[in-house]
GROMACS .gro file of C-alpha atoms in nm:
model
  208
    1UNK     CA    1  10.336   2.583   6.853
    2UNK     CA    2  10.639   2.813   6.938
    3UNK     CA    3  10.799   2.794   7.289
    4UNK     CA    4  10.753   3.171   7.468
    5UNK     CA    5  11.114   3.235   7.526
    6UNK     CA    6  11.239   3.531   7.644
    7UNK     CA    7  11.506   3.741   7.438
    8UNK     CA    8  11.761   3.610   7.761
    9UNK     CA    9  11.654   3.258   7.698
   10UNK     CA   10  11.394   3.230   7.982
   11UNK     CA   11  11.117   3.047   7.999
   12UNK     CA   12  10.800   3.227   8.014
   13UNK     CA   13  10.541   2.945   8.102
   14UNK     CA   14  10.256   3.205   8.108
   15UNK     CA   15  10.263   3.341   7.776
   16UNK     CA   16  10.273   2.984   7.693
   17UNK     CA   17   9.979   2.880   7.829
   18UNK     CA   18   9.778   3.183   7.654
   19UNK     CA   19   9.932   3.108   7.312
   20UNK     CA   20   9.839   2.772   7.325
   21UNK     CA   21   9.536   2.871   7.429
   22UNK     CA   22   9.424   3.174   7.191
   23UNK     CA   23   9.482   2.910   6.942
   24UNK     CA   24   9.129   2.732   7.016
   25UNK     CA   25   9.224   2.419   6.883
   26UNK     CA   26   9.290   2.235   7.199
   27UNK     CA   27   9.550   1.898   7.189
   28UNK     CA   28   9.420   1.756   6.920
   29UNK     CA   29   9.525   2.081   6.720
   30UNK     CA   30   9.904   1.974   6.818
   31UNK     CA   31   9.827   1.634   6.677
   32UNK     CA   32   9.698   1.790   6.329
   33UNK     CA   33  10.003   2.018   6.314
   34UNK     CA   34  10.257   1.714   6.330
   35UNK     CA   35  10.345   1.835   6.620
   36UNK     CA   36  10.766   1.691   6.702
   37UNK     CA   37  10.812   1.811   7.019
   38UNK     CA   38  10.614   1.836   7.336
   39UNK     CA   39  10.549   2.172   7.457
   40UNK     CA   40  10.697   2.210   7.791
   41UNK     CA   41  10.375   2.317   7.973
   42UNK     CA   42  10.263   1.980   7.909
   43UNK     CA   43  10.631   1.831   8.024
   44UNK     CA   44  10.597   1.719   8.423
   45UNK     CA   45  10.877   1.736   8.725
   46UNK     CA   46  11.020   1.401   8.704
   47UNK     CA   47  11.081   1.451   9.074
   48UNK     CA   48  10.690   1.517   9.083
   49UNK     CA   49  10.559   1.245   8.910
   50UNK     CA   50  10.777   0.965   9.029
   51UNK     CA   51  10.687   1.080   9.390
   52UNK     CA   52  10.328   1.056   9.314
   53UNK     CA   53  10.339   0.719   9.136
   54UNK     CA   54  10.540   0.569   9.413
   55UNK     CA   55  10.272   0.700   9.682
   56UNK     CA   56   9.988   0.600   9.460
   57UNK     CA   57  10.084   0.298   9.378
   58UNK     CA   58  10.128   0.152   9.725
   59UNK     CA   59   9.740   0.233   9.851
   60UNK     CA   60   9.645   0.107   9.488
   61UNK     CA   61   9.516  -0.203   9.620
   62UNK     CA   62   9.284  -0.032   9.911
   63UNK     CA   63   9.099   0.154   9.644
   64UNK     CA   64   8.771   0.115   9.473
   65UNK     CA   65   8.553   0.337   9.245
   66UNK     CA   66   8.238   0.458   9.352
   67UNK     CA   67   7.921   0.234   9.193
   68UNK     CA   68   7.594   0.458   9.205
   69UNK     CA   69   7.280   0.151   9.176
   70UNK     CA   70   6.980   0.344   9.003
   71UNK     CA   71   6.782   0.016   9.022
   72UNK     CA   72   6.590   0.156   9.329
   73UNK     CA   73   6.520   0.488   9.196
   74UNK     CA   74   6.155   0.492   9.146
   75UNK     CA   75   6.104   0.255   9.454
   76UNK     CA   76   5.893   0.377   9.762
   77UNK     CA   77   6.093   0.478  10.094
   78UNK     CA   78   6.428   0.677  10.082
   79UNK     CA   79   6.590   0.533   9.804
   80UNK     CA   80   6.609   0.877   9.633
   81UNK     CA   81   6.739   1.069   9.878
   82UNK     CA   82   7.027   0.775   9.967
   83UNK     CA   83   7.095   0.782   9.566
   84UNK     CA   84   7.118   1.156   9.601
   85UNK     CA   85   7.350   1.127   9.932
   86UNK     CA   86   7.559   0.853   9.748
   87UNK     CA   87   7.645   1.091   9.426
   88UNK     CA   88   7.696   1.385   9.647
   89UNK     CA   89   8.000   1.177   9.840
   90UNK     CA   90   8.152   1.062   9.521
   91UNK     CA   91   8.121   1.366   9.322
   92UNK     CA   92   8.303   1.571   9.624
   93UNK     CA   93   8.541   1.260   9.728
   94UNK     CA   94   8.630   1.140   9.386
   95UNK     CA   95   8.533   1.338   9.136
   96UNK     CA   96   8.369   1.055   8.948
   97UNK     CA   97   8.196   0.726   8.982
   98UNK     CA   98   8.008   0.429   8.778
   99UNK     CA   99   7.639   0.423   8.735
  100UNK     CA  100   7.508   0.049   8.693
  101UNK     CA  101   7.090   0.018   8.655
  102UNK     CA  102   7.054   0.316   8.450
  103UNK     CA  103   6.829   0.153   8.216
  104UNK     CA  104   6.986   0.343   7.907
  105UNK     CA  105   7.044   0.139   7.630
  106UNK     CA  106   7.361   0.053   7.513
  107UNK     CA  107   7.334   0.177   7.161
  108UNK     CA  108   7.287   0.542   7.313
  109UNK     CA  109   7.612   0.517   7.504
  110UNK     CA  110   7.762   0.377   7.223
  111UNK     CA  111   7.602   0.677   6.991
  112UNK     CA  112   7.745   0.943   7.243
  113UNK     CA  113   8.078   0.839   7.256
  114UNK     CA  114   8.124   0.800   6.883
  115UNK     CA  115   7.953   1.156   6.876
  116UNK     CA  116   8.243   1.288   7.104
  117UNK     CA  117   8.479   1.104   6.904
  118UNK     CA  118   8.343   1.264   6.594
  119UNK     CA  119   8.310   1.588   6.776
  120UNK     CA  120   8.702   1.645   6.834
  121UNK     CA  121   8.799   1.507   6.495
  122UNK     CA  122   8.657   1.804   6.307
  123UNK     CA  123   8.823   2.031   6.178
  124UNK     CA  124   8.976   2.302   6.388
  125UNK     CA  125   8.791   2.532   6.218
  126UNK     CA  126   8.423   2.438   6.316
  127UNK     CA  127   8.536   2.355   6.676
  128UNK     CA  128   8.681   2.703   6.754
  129UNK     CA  129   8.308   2.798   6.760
  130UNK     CA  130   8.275   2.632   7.125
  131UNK     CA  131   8.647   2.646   7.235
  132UNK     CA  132   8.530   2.868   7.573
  133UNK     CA  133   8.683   2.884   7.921
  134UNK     CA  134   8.327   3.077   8.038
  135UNK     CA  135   8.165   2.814   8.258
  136UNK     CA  136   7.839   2.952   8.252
  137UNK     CA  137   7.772   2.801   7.907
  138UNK     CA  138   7.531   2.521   7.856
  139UNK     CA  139   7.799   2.368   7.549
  140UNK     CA  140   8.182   2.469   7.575
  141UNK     CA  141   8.499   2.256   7.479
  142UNK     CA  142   8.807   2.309   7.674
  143UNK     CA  143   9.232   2.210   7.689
  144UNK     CA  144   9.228   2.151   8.114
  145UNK     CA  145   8.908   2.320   8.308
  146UNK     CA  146   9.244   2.416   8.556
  147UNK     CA  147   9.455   2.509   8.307
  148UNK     CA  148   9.557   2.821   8.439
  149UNK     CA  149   9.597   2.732   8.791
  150UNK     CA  150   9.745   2.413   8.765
  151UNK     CA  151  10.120   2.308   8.782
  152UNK     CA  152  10.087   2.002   8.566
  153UNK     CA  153   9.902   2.056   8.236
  154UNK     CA  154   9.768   1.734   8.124
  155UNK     CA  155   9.693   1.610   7.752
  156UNK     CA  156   9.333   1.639   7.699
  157UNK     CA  157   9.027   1.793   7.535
  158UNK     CA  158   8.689   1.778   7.701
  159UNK     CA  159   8.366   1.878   7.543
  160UNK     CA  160   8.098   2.013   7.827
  161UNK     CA  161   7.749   1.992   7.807
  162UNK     CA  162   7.492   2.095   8.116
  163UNK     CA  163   7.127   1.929   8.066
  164UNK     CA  164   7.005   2.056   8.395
  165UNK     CA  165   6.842   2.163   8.582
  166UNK     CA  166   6.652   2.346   8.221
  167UNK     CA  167   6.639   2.136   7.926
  168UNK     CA  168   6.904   2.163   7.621
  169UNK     CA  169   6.778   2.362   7.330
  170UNK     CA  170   6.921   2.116   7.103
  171UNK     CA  171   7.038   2.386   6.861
  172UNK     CA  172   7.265   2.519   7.117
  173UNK     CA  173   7.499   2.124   7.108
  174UNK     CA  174   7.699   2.097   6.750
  175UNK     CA  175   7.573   1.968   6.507
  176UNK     CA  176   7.740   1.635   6.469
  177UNK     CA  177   7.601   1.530   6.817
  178UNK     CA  178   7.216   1.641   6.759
  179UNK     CA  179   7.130   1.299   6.648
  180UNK     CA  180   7.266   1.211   7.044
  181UNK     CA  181   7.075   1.412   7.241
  182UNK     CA  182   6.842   1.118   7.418
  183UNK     CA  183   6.960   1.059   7.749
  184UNK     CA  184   6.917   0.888   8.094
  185UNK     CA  185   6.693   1.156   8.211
  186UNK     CA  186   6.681   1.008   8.550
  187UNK     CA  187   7.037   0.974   8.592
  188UNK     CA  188   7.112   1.324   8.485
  189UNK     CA  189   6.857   1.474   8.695
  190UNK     CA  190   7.034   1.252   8.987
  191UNK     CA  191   7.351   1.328   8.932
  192UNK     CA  192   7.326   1.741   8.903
  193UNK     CA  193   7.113   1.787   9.220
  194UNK     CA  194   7.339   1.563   9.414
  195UNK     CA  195   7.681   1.705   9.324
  196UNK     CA  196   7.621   2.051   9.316
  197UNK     CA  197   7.651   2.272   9.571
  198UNK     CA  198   7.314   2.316   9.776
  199UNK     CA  199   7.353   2.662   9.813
  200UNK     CA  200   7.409   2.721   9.412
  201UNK     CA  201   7.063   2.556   9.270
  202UNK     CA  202   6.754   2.703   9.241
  203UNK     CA  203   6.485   2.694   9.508
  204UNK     CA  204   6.240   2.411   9.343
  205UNK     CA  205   6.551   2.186   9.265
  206UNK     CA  206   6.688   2.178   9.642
  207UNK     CA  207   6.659   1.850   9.823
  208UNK     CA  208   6.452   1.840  10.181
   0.00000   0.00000   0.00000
């Protein structure tokens, strides 16, 4: 991929970031290209990063990530709801967390990820189809979900897919991850009602 340069030699880090973009082949296009050089929207402040890795380094040892225990689920009392509650925190805190209990076999987690492996090692061609920075989509694929607004443009593809709160017609996933469409339906259920927004789901799906 060209660097936008202006005819005076300027940088114009916009009209990089749609170039890149209009291309629909995410990172892992820039691998397939041979790509030599690093585009600069994906070059950080030194000054930036070392700042941040110095800070984050020292309150490394204070930190833990966020284990969500769906053992209880299905147990009498209000071990829903403090499931629900638990989510909720780490989804708005962290932005992620484990699930332990979840009672999905290991050979479908290990069928997923080789289906998202498979997934962004198609050709750019077939991909393009769900390349989409329209949120409202049930199945999208995406360089960044920020990558507009963002000052630090990070390395990475991310395939999207939204099983709730109505089920996935399974045409609408590609079609090298059909065969991976079982899930933890109890986790997934869990996990959207707690993390998004109360105000943004529909009426039967709000918690009391």
């Amino acid at each position: 991929m060209m660097e936008a340069d202006h005819e005076d030699g300027s940088y114009d880090r916009n009209k990089e970031l749609k170039l890149f973009d209009e291309t629909k082949a995410g990172v892992k296009g820039l691998v397939d290209a041979g790509l030599t050089k690093l585009p600069k929207i994906f070059v950080h402040d030194n000054h930036k990063v070392n700042d941040s890795s110095s800070s984050s380094s020292s309150s490394a040892t204070n930190v833990s990530i966020p284990v969500i225990d769906l053992g209880s689920l299905h147990e009498e009392g209000n071990s829903r709801h403090e499931i629900v509650q638990k989510v909720k925190d780490a989804g708005e805190k962290w932005g992620f967390f484990q699930v332990v209990n979840h009672k999905i076999p290991q050979s479908i987690l290990d069928e997923m990820l080789d289906g998202v492996r498979k997934f962004h090692e198609q050709d750019a061609e077939v991909k393009k189809e769900f390349y989409s920075r329209d949120i409202t989509k049930r199945v999208f694929y995406n360089t960044n979900f920020n990558f507009y607004t963002t000052s630090e443009v990070n390395l990475r593809d991310t395939l999207y897919c939204l099983l709730a709160p109505r089920p996935l017609d399974p045409h609408q996933l590609p079609s090298i991850w059909r065969s991976c469409q079982e899930t933890g339906t109890d986790a997934v259920e869990i996990a959207f009602v707690g993390v998004r927004p109360r105000r943004q789901l529909p009426q039967e799906h709000r918690l009391r």
